[in-house]
Amino acid sequence: TAVPWTHPRASPGVCRCVEGKAHSSEGVEASYPGLSYGEAITSRIAFRERTMTVMTAAAIEDFLDDVFPQRMGTIEAVSEMRATMSLAIEDEHLRPGASVSGPTMMGLADVCLYVAILAQIGPEPMAVTSNLNCHFLRRARGDRDLIANARLIKLGRRLAVGEVELFSDGDEAPVAHVTATYVLPDND
């Protein structure tokens, strides 16, 4: 099936999916004129992001209420390979100096990436975090909601890899950048 695509540094073309990989009628090199191998891989990742969601935000909220009621945050939106959540900051989320604590930011990022995964694979309580790395970039304001934007980079049969940017509501600069890997259960 041919799907139109555009890479930021390539002219528009048409890709087709062959054995799970994006190709043009002339082959991968012709599909990405002037791009390095790494940039071509990035374009293939963008092509893969065309997968459909299988759960809505409301369905994920209902599922999490049953299997993970202690989670934090509210789901704002889900789309292909992405999720957005918010957290109303309370006193228990603050550290001295009226800043949002690191564990609060990491917890919201972890849940937001889990929501992005659930939107793609459906209700799966045993998709678990195997690695999480957080870079704190600046102070997260304690007087504003915390916003998390998750994006799945890779969604395979056994692993999901993604990143999350966290923002104080109203600010354009992120307060933290998180990368994480989830192990997906073997359903064979």
mmCIF file with all atom_site columns, C-alpha atoms in Angstrom:
data_model
loop_
_atom_site.group_PDB
_atom_site.id
_atom_site.type_symbol
_atom_site.label_atom_id
_atom_site.label_alt_id
_atom_site.label_comp_id
_atom_site.label_asym_id
_atom_site.label_entity_id
_atom_site.label_seq_id
_atom_site.pdbx_PDB_ins_code
_atom_site.Cartn_x
_atom_site.Cartn_y
_atom_site.Cartn_z
_atom_site.occupancy
_atom_site.B_iso_or_equiv
_atom_site.pdbx_formal_charge
_atom_site.auth_seq_id
_atom_site.auth_comp_id
_atom_site.auth_asym_id
_atom_site.auth_atom_id
_atom_site.pdbx_PDB_model_num
ATOM 1   C CA . THR A 1 1   ? 0.000   0.000   0.000  1.00 0.00 ? 1   THR A CA 1
ATOM 2   C CA . ALA A 1 2   ? 1.428   3.374   -1.005 1.00 0.00 ? 2   ALA A CA 1
ATOM 3   C CA . VAL A 1 3   ? 1.366   6.133   1.611  1.00 0.00 ? 3   VAL A CA 1
ATOM 4   C CA . PRO A 1 4   ? 2.394   9.755   0.915  1.00 0.00 ? 4   PRO A CA 1
ATOM 5   C CA . TRP A 1 5   ? 5.178   11.027  3.172  1.00 0.00 ? 5   TRP A CA 1
ATOM 6   C CA . THR A 1 6   ? 7.442   14.030  3.541  1.00 0.00 ? 6   THR A CA 1
ATOM 7   C CA . HIS A 1 7   ? 10.783  14.181  5.296  1.00 0.00 ? 7   HIS A CA 1
ATOM 8   C CA . PRO A 1 8   ? 11.733  17.708  6.454  1.00 0.00 ? 8   PRO A CA 1
ATOM 9   C CA . ARG A 1 9   ? 14.836  17.626  4.207  1.00 0.00 ? 9   ARG A CA 1
ATOM 10  C CA . ALA A 1 10  ? 13.531  15.564  1.294  1.00 0.00 ? 10  ALA A CA 1
ATOM 11  C CA . SER A 1 11  ? 11.188  16.248  -1.556 1.00 0.00 ? 11  SER A CA 1
ATOM 12  C CA . PRO A 1 12  ? 7.751   14.599  -1.286 1.00 0.00 ? 12  PRO A CA 1
ATOM 13  C CA . GLY A 1 13  ? 7.534   11.043  -2.570 1.00 0.00 ? 13  GLY A CA 1
ATOM 14  C CA . VAL A 1 14  ? 5.572   7.877   -2.147 1.00 0.00 ? 14  VAL A CA 1
ATOM 15  C CA . CYS A 1 15  ? 6.586   5.008   0.111  1.00 0.00 ? 15  CYS A CA 1
ATOM 16  C CA . ARG A 1 16  ? 5.228   1.506   0.254  1.00 0.00 ? 16  ARG A CA 1
ATOM 17  C CA . CYS A 1 17  ? 5.547   -0.993  3.060  1.00 0.00 ? 17  CYS A CA 1
ATOM 18  C CA . VAL A 1 18  ? 7.503   -4.162  2.191  1.00 0.00 ? 18  VAL A CA 1
ATOM 19  C CA . GLU A 1 19  ? 8.065   -6.672  4.992  1.00 0.00 ? 19  GLU A CA 1
ATOM 20  C CA . GLY A 1 20  ? 7.569   -3.974  7.606  1.00 0.00 ? 20  GLY A CA 1
ATOM 21  C CA . LYS A 1 21  ? 10.082  -1.516  6.082  1.00 0.00 ? 21  LYS A CA 1
ATOM 22  C CA . ALA A 1 22  ? 9.480   1.705   4.158  1.00 0.00 ? 22  ALA A CA 1
ATOM 23  C CA . HIS A 1 23  ? 10.694  1.666   0.544  1.00 0.00 ? 23  HIS A CA 1
ATOM 24  C CA . SER A 1 24  ? 10.115  3.702   -2.593 1.00 0.00 ? 24  SER A CA 1
ATOM 25  C CA . SER A 1 25  ? 9.769   2.149   -6.016 1.00 0.00 ? 25  SER A CA 1
ATOM 26  C CA . GLU A 1 26  ? 13.480  2.984   -6.593 1.00 0.00 ? 26  GLU A CA 1
ATOM 27  C CA . GLY A 1 27  ? 14.716  1.663   -3.222 1.00 0.00 ? 27  GLY A CA 1
ATOM 28  C CA . VAL A 1 28  ? 15.655  3.304   0.076  1.00 0.00 ? 28  VAL A CA 1
ATOM 29  C CA . GLU A 1 29  ? 18.552  5.416   -1.267 1.00 0.00 ? 29  GLU A CA 1
ATOM 30  C CA . ALA A 1 30  ? 16.345  7.015   -3.931 1.00 0.00 ? 30  ALA A CA 1
ATOM 31  C CA . SER A 1 31  ? 13.643  7.615   -1.315 1.00 0.00 ? 31  SER A CA 1
ATOM 32  C CA . TYR A 1 32  ? 15.884  9.852   0.777  1.00 0.00 ? 32  TYR A CA 1
ATOM 33  C CA . PRO A 1 33  ? 17.883  12.025  -1.643 1.00 0.00 ? 33  PRO A CA 1
ATOM 34  C CA . GLY A 1 34  ? 20.871  13.651  0.010  1.00 0.00 ? 34  GLY A CA 1
ATOM 35  C CA . LEU A 1 35  ? 20.178  12.102  3.429  1.00 0.00 ? 35  LEU A CA 1
ATOM 36  C CA . SER A 1 36  ? 22.648  10.099  5.500  1.00 0.00 ? 36  SER A CA 1
ATOM 37  C CA . TYR A 1 37  ? 21.867  6.557   6.641  1.00 0.00 ? 37  TYR A CA 1
ATOM 38  C CA . GLY A 1 38  ? 20.850  7.859   10.102 1.00 0.00 ? 38  GLY A CA 1
ATOM 39  C CA . GLU A 1 39  ? 18.511  10.424  8.579  1.00 0.00 ? 39  GLU A CA 1
ATOM 40  C CA . ALA A 1 40  ? 16.984  7.726   6.373  1.00 0.00 ? 40  ALA A CA 1
ATOM 41  C CA . ILE A 1 41  ? 16.364  5.624   9.491  1.00 0.00 ? 41  ILE A CA 1
ATOM 42  C CA . THR A 1 42  ? 14.658  8.638   11.091 1.00 0.00 ? 42  THR A CA 1
ATOM 43  C CA . SER A 1 43  ? 12.420  8.878   8.029  1.00 0.00 ? 43  SER A CA 1
ATOM 44  C CA . ARG A 1 44  ? 11.526  5.194   8.381  1.00 0.00 ? 44  ARG A CA 1
ATOM 45  C CA . ILE A 1 45  ? 10.595  5.836   12.012 1.00 0.00 ? 45  ILE A CA 1
ATOM 46  C CA . ALA A 1 46  ? 8.357   8.712   10.876 1.00 0.00 ? 46  ALA A CA 1
ATOM 47  C CA . PHE A 1 47  ? 6.781   6.339   8.330  1.00 0.00 ? 47  PHE A CA 1
ATOM 48  C CA . ARG A 1 48  ? 6.094   3.782   11.061 1.00 0.00 ? 48  ARG A CA 1
ATOM 49  C CA . GLU A 1 49  ? 4.303   6.441   13.123 1.00 0.00 ? 49  GLU A CA 1
ATOM 50  C CA . ARG A 1 50  ? 1.351   6.042   10.762 1.00 0.00 ? 50  ARG A CA 1
ATOM 51  C CA . THR A 1 51  ? 0.042   3.152   12.873 1.00 0.00 ? 51  THR A CA 1
ATOM 52  C CA . MET A 1 52  ? -3.484  3.460   14.237 1.00 0.00 ? 52  MET A CA 1
ATOM 53  C CA . THR A 1 53  ? -4.465  3.823   17.870 1.00 0.00 ? 53  THR A CA 1
ATOM 54  C CA . VAL A 1 54  ? -6.515  0.968   19.309 1.00 0.00 ? 54  VAL A CA 1
ATOM 55  C CA . MET A 1 55  ? -7.661  2.704   22.529 1.00 0.00 ? 55  MET A CA 1
ATOM 56  C CA . THR A 1 56  ? -9.102  6.161   23.161 1.00 0.00 ? 56  THR A CA 1
ATOM 57  C CA . ALA A 1 57  ? -8.074  8.388   26.055 1.00 0.00 ? 57  ALA A CA 1
ATOM 58  C CA . ALA A 1 58  ? -11.360 7.576   27.833 1.00 0.00 ? 58  ALA A CA 1
ATOM 59  C CA . ALA A 1 59  ? -10.862 3.817   27.387 1.00 0.00 ? 59  ALA A CA 1
ATOM 60  C CA . ILE A 1 60  ? -7.303  4.075   28.731 1.00 0.00 ? 60  ILE A CA 1
ATOM 61  C CA . GLU A 1 61  ? -8.518  6.096   31.761 1.00 0.00 ? 61  GLU A CA 1
ATOM 62  C CA . ASP A 1 62  ? -11.108 3.366   32.515 1.00 0.00 ? 62  ASP A CA 1
ATOM 63  C CA . PHE A 1 63  ? -8.513  0.620   32.118 1.00 0.00 ? 63  PHE A CA 1
ATOM 64  C CA . LEU A 1 64  ? -6.004  2.406   34.386 1.00 0.00 ? 64  LEU A CA 1
ATOM 65  C CA . ASP A 1 65  ? -8.704  3.017   37.012 1.00 0.00 ? 65  ASP A CA 1
ATOM 66  C CA . ASP A 1 66  ? -8.992  -0.781  37.275 1.00 0.00 ? 66  ASP A CA 1
ATOM 67  C CA . VAL A 1 67  ? -5.346  -1.888  37.068 1.00 0.00 ? 67  VAL A CA 1
ATOM 68  C CA . PHE A 1 68  ? -3.333  1.167   38.192 1.00 0.00 ? 68  PHE A CA 1
ATOM 69  C CA . PRO A 1 69  ? -5.567  3.403   40.349 1.00 0.00 ? 69  PRO A CA 1
ATOM 70  C CA . GLN A 1 70  ? -2.629  4.992   42.200 1.00 0.00 ? 70  GLN A CA 1
ATOM 71  C CA . ARG A 1 71  ? -1.210  6.566   39.016 1.00 0.00 ? 71  ARG A CA 1
ATOM 72  C CA . MET A 1 72  ? -0.840  10.312  38.750 1.00 0.00 ? 72  MET A CA 1
ATOM 73  C CA . GLY A 1 73  ? -2.046  12.689  36.087 1.00 0.00 ? 73  GLY A CA 1
ATOM 74  C CA . THR A 1 74  ? -4.922  13.140  33.672 1.00 0.00 ? 74  THR A CA 1
ATOM 75  C CA . ILE A 1 75  ? -4.857  11.989  30.052 1.00 0.00 ? 75  ILE A CA 1
ATOM 76  C CA . GLU A 1 76  ? -5.403  14.980  27.788 1.00 0.00 ? 76  GLU A CA 1
ATOM 77  C CA . ALA A 1 77  ? -4.985  13.288  24.394 1.00 0.00 ? 77  ALA A CA 1
ATOM 78  C CA . VAL A 1 78  ? -3.701  10.208  22.591 1.00 0.00 ? 78  VAL A CA 1
ATOM 79  C CA . SER A 1 79  ? -2.817  9.851   18.917 1.00 0.00 ? 79  SER A CA 1
ATOM 80  C CA . GLU A 1 80  ? -0.611  7.670   16.764 1.00 0.00 ? 80  GLU A CA 1
ATOM 81  C CA . MET A 1 81  ? 2.522   6.909   18.817 1.00 0.00 ? 81  MET A CA 1
ATOM 82  C CA . ARG A 1 82  ? 1.883   9.889   21.142 1.00 0.00 ? 82  ARG A CA 1
ATOM 83  C CA . ALA A 1 83  ? 0.171   10.874  24.382 1.00 0.00 ? 83  ALA A CA 1
ATOM 84  C CA . THR A 1 84  ? -0.261  14.069  26.380 1.00 0.00 ? 84  THR A CA 1
ATOM 85  C CA . MET A 1 85  ? -0.998  14.204  30.109 1.00 0.00 ? 85  MET A CA 1
ATOM 86  C CA . SER A 1 86  ? -1.255  16.905  32.753 1.00 0.00 ? 86  SER A CA 1
ATOM 87  C CA . LEU A 1 87  ? -0.815  16.937  36.505 1.00 0.00 ? 87  LEU A CA 1
ATOM 88  C CA . ALA A 1 88  ? -2.344  19.558  38.789 1.00 0.00 ? 88  ALA A CA 1
ATOM 89  C CA . ILE A 1 89  ? 0.481   20.335  41.205 1.00 0.00 ? 89  ILE A CA 1
ATOM 90  C CA . GLU A 1 90  ? -0.385  19.943  44.889 1.00 0.00 ? 90  GLU A CA 1
ATOM 91  C CA . ASP A 1 91  ? 1.742   20.417  48.032 1.00 0.00 ? 91  ASP A CA 1
ATOM 92  C CA . GLU A 1 92  ? 2.780   16.722  48.016 1.00 0.00 ? 92  GLU A CA 1
ATOM 93  C CA . HIS A 1 93  ? 4.440   17.229  44.595 1.00 0.00 ? 93  HIS A CA 1
ATOM 94  C CA . LEU A 1 94  ? 6.708   20.042  45.808 1.00 0.00 ? 94  LEU A CA 1
ATOM 95  C CA . ARG A 1 95  ? 10.218  20.057  47.156 1.00 0.00 ? 95  ARG A CA 1
ATOM 96  C CA . PRO A 1 96  ? 11.763  22.880  49.194 1.00 0.00 ? 96  PRO A CA 1
ATOM 97  C CA . GLY A 1 97  ? 11.835  26.077  47.157 1.00 0.00 ? 97  GLY A CA 1
ATOM 98  C CA . ALA A 1 98  ? 8.341   25.540  45.683 1.00 0.00 ? 98  ALA A CA 1
ATOM 99  C CA . SER A 1 99  ? 9.688   23.467  42.795 1.00 0.00 ? 99  SER A CA 1
ATOM 100 C CA . VAL A 1 100 ? 8.113   20.269  41.479 1.00 0.00 ? 100 VAL A CA 1
ATOM 101 C CA . SER A 1 101 ? 10.057  17.280  42.803 1.00 0.00 ? 101 SER A CA 1
ATOM 102 C CA . GLY A 1 102 ? 12.075  14.974  40.561 1.00 0.00 ? 102 GLY A CA 1
ATOM 103 C CA . PRO A 1 103 ? 10.112  11.843  41.526 1.00 0.00 ? 103 PRO A CA 1
ATOM 104 C CA . THR A 1 104 ? 6.881   13.621  40.535 1.00 0.00 ? 104 THR A CA 1
ATOM 105 C CA . MET A 1 105 ? 8.274   14.525  37.116 1.00 0.00 ? 105 MET A CA 1
ATOM 106 C CA . MET A 1 106 ? 9.666   11.032  36.513 1.00 0.00 ? 106 MET A CA 1
ATOM 107 C CA . GLY A 1 107 ? 6.400   9.428   37.643 1.00 0.00 ? 107 GLY A CA 1
ATOM 108 C CA . LEU A 1 108 ? 4.288   11.527  35.273 1.00 0.00 ? 108 LEU A CA 1
ATOM 109 C CA . ALA A 1 109 ? 6.688   10.839  32.399 1.00 0.00 ? 109 ALA A CA 1
ATOM 110 C CA . ASP A 1 110 ? 6.559   7.091   33.070 1.00 0.00 ? 110 ASP A CA 1
ATOM 111 C CA . VAL A 1 111 ? 2.744   7.016   33.131 1.00 0.00 ? 111 VAL A CA 1
ATOM 112 C CA . CYS A 1 112 ? 2.495   9.207   30.012 1.00 0.00 ? 112 CYS A CA 1
ATOM 113 C CA . LEU A 1 113 ? 4.709   6.864   28.014 1.00 0.00 ? 113 LEU A CA 1
ATOM 114 C CA . TYR A 1 114 ? 2.685   3.885   29.274 1.00 0.00 ? 114 TYR A CA 1
ATOM 115 C CA . VAL A 1 115 ? -0.465  5.645   28.009 1.00 0.00 ? 115 VAL A CA 1
ATOM 116 C CA . ALA A 1 116 ? 1.134   6.138   24.560 1.00 0.00 ? 116 ALA A CA 1
ATOM 117 C CA . ILE A 1 117 ? 1.953   2.414   24.485 1.00 0.00 ? 117 ILE A CA 1
ATOM 118 C CA . LEU A 1 118 ? -1.548  1.386   25.576 1.00 0.00 ? 118 LEU A CA 1
ATOM 119 C CA . ALA A 1 119 ? -3.042  3.537   22.813 1.00 0.00 ? 119 ALA A CA 1
ATOM 120 C CA . GLN A 1 120 ? -1.090  1.453   20.300 1.00 0.00 ? 120 GLN A CA 1
ATOM 121 C CA . ILE A 1 121 ? -1.246  -2.088  21.723 1.00 0.00 ? 121 ILE A CA 1
ATOM 122 C CA . GLY A 1 122 ? -4.478  -2.104  23.728 1.00 0.00 ? 122 GLY A CA 1
ATOM 123 C CA . PRO A 1 123 ? -5.115  -2.984  27.393 1.00 0.00 ? 123 PRO A CA 1
ATOM 124 C CA . GLU A 1 124 ? -1.948  -4.663  28.649 1.00 0.00 ? 124 GLU A CA 1
ATOM 125 C CA . PRO A 1 125 ? -1.246  -4.468  32.381 1.00 0.00 ? 125 PRO A CA 1
ATOM 126 C CA . MET A 1 126 ? 2.103   -6.267  32.114 1.00 0.00 ? 126 MET A CA 1
ATOM 127 C CA . ALA A 1 127 ? 3.894   -3.776  29.846 1.00 0.00 ? 127 ALA A CA 1
ATOM 128 C CA . VAL A 1 128 ? 6.544   -2.648  32.337 1.00 0.00 ? 128 VAL A CA 1
ATOM 129 C CA . THR A 1 129 ? 9.330   -0.082  32.491 1.00 0.00 ? 129 THR A CA 1
ATOM 130 C CA . SER A 1 130 ? 12.782  -1.624  32.090 1.00 0.00 ? 130 SER A CA 1
ATOM 131 C CA . ASN A 1 131 ? 14.785  1.599   31.884 1.00 0.00 ? 131 ASN A CA 1
ATOM 132 C CA . LEU A 1 132 ? 14.103  5.280   32.543 1.00 0.00 ? 132 LEU A CA 1
ATOM 133 C CA . ASN A 1 133 ? 16.600  8.113   32.177 1.00 0.00 ? 133 ASN A CA 1
ATOM 134 C CA . CYS A 1 134 ? 15.706  11.678  33.145 1.00 0.00 ? 134 CYS A CA 1
ATOM 135 C CA . HIS A 1 135 ? 17.553  14.901  32.385 1.00 0.00 ? 135 HIS A CA 1
ATOM 136 C CA . PHE A 1 136 ? 16.329  17.795  34.523 1.00 0.00 ? 136 PHE A CA 1
ATOM 137 C CA . LEU A 1 137 ? 16.782  20.911  32.413 1.00 0.00 ? 137 LEU A CA 1
ATOM 138 C CA . ARG A 1 138 ? 15.373  23.713  34.568 1.00 0.00 ? 138 ARG A CA 1
ATOM 139 C CA . ARG A 1 139 ? 13.183  24.366  37.586 1.00 0.00 ? 139 ARG A CA 1
ATOM 140 C CA . ALA A 1 140 ? 9.600   23.151  37.249 1.00 0.00 ? 140 ALA A CA 1
ATOM 141 C CA . ARG A 1 141 ? 7.346   25.800  38.740 1.00 0.00 ? 141 ARG A CA 1
ATOM 142 C CA . GLY A 1 142 ? 5.213   24.676  41.656 1.00 0.00 ? 142 GLY A CA 1
ATOM 143 C CA . ASP A 1 143 ? 2.464   27.185  40.880 1.00 0.00 ? 143 ASP A CA 1
ATOM 144 C CA . ARG A 1 144 ? 1.612   25.696  37.458 1.00 0.00 ? 144 ARG A CA 1
ATOM 145 C CA . ASP A 1 145 ? 0.365   22.357  36.159 1.00 0.00 ? 145 ASP A CA 1
ATOM 146 C CA . LEU A 1 146 ? 2.937   19.944  34.784 1.00 0.00 ? 146 LEU A CA 1
ATOM 147 C CA . ILE A 1 147 ? 2.425   18.866  31.152 1.00 0.00 ? 147 ILE A CA 1
ATOM 148 C CA . ALA A 1 148 ? 3.944   15.677  29.652 1.00 0.00 ? 148 ALA A CA 1
ATOM 149 C CA . ASN A 1 149 ? 4.203   14.997  25.921 1.00 0.00 ? 149 ASN A CA 1
ATOM 150 C CA . ALA A 1 150 ? 5.233   11.413  25.110 1.00 0.00 ? 150 ALA A CA 1
ATOM 151 C CA . ARG A 1 151 ? 6.345   10.066  21.743 1.00 0.00 ? 151 ARG A CA 1
ATOM 152 C CA . LEU A 1 152 ? 7.101   6.445   20.940 1.00 0.00 ? 152 LEU A CA 1
ATOM 153 C CA . ILE A 1 153 ? 10.308  6.120   18.956 1.00 0.00 ? 153 ILE A CA 1
ATOM 154 C CA . LYS A 1 154 ? 10.114  2.347   18.457 1.00 0.00 ? 154 LYS A CA 1
ATOM 155 C CA . LEU A 1 155 ? 7.271   -0.047  19.059 1.00 0.00 ? 155 LEU A CA 1
ATOM 156 C CA . GLY A 1 156 ? 8.395   -3.620  18.501 1.00 0.00 ? 156 GLY A CA 1
ATOM 157 C CA . ARG A 1 157 ? 7.102   -7.034  19.487 1.00 0.00 ? 157 ARG A CA 1
ATOM 158 C CA . ARG A 1 158 ? 9.019   -7.142  22.796 1.00 0.00 ? 158 ARG A CA 1
ATOM 159 C CA . LEU A 1 159 ? 10.241  -3.578  23.448 1.00 0.00 ? 159 LEU A CA 1
ATOM 160 C CA . ALA A 1 160 ? 8.875   -0.062  23.228 1.00 0.00 ? 160 ALA A CA 1
ATOM 161 C CA . VAL A 1 161 ? 11.238  2.918   23.367 1.00 0.00 ? 161 VAL A CA 1
ATOM 162 C CA . GLY A 1 162 ? 10.043  6.468   23.789 1.00 0.00 ? 162 GLY A CA 1
ATOM 163 C CA . GLU A 1 163 ? 10.773  9.946   25.003 1.00 0.00 ? 163 GLU A CA 1
ATOM 164 C CA . VAL A 1 164 ? 8.820   12.436  27.072 1.00 0.00 ? 164 VAL A CA 1
ATOM 165 C CA . GLU A 1 165 ? 9.207   16.189  27.340 1.00 0.00 ? 165 GLU A CA 1
ATOM 166 C CA . LEU A 1 166 ? 7.857   17.821  30.476 1.00 0.00 ? 166 LEU A CA 1
ATOM 167 C CA . PHE A 1 167 ? 6.773   21.463  30.673 1.00 0.00 ? 167 PHE A CA 1
ATOM 168 C CA . SER A 1 168 ? 5.428   23.853  33.277 1.00 0.00 ? 168 SER A CA 1
ATOM 169 C CA . ASP A 1 169 ? 2.054   24.889  31.843 1.00 0.00 ? 169 ASP A CA 1
ATOM 170 C CA . GLY A 1 170 ? 2.442   28.038  29.776 1.00 0.00 ? 170 GLY A CA 1
ATOM 171 C CA . ASP A 1 171 ? 6.207   27.714  29.295 1.00 0.00 ? 171 ASP A CA 1
ATOM 172 C CA . GLU A 1 172 ? 7.702   26.812  25.927 1.00 0.00 ? 172 GLU A CA 1
ATOM 173 C CA . ALA A 1 173 ? 11.012  25.488  27.252 1.00 0.00 ? 173 ALA A CA 1
ATOM 174 C CA . PRO A 1 174 ? 10.941  21.943  28.679 1.00 0.00 ? 174 PRO A CA 1
ATOM 175 C CA . VAL A 1 175 ? 11.790  21.375  32.342 1.00 0.00 ? 175 VAL A CA 1
ATOM 176 C CA . ALA A 1 176 ? 12.879  17.762  31.780 1.00 0.00 ? 176 ALA A CA 1
ATOM 177 C CA . HIS A 1 177 ? 13.591  15.275  29.009 1.00 0.00 ? 177 HIS A CA 1
ATOM 178 C CA . VAL A 1 178 ? 12.986  11.583  29.703 1.00 0.00 ? 178 VAL A CA 1
ATOM 179 C CA . THR A 1 179 ? 13.821  8.504   27.660 1.00 0.00 ? 179 THR A CA 1
ATOM 180 C CA . ALA A 1 180 ? 12.457  5.129   28.644 1.00 0.00 ? 180 ALA A CA 1
ATOM 181 C CA . THR A 1 181 ? 12.158  1.528   27.509 1.00 0.00 ? 181 THR A CA 1
ATOM 182 C CA . TYR A 1 182 ? 9.226   -0.771  28.232 1.00 0.00 ? 182 TYR A CA 1
ATOM 183 C CA . VAL A 1 183 ? 9.232   -4.537  28.008 1.00 0.00 ? 183 VAL A CA 1
ATOM 184 C CA . LEU A 1 184 ? 6.088   -5.845  26.343 1.00 0.00 ? 184 LEU A CA 1
ATOM 185 C CA . PRO A 1 185 ? 4.738   -9.273  27.318 1.00 0.00 ? 185 PRO A CA 1
ATOM 186 C CA . ASP A 1 186 ? 5.275   -12.161 24.950 1.00 0.00 ? 186 ASP A CA 1
ATOM 187 C CA . ASN A 1 187 ? 1.811   -13.035 23.673 1.00 0.00 ? 187 ASN A CA 1
ATOM 188 C CA . ASP A 1 188 ? 2.909   -16.052 21.624 1.00 0.00 ? 188 ASP A CA 1
#
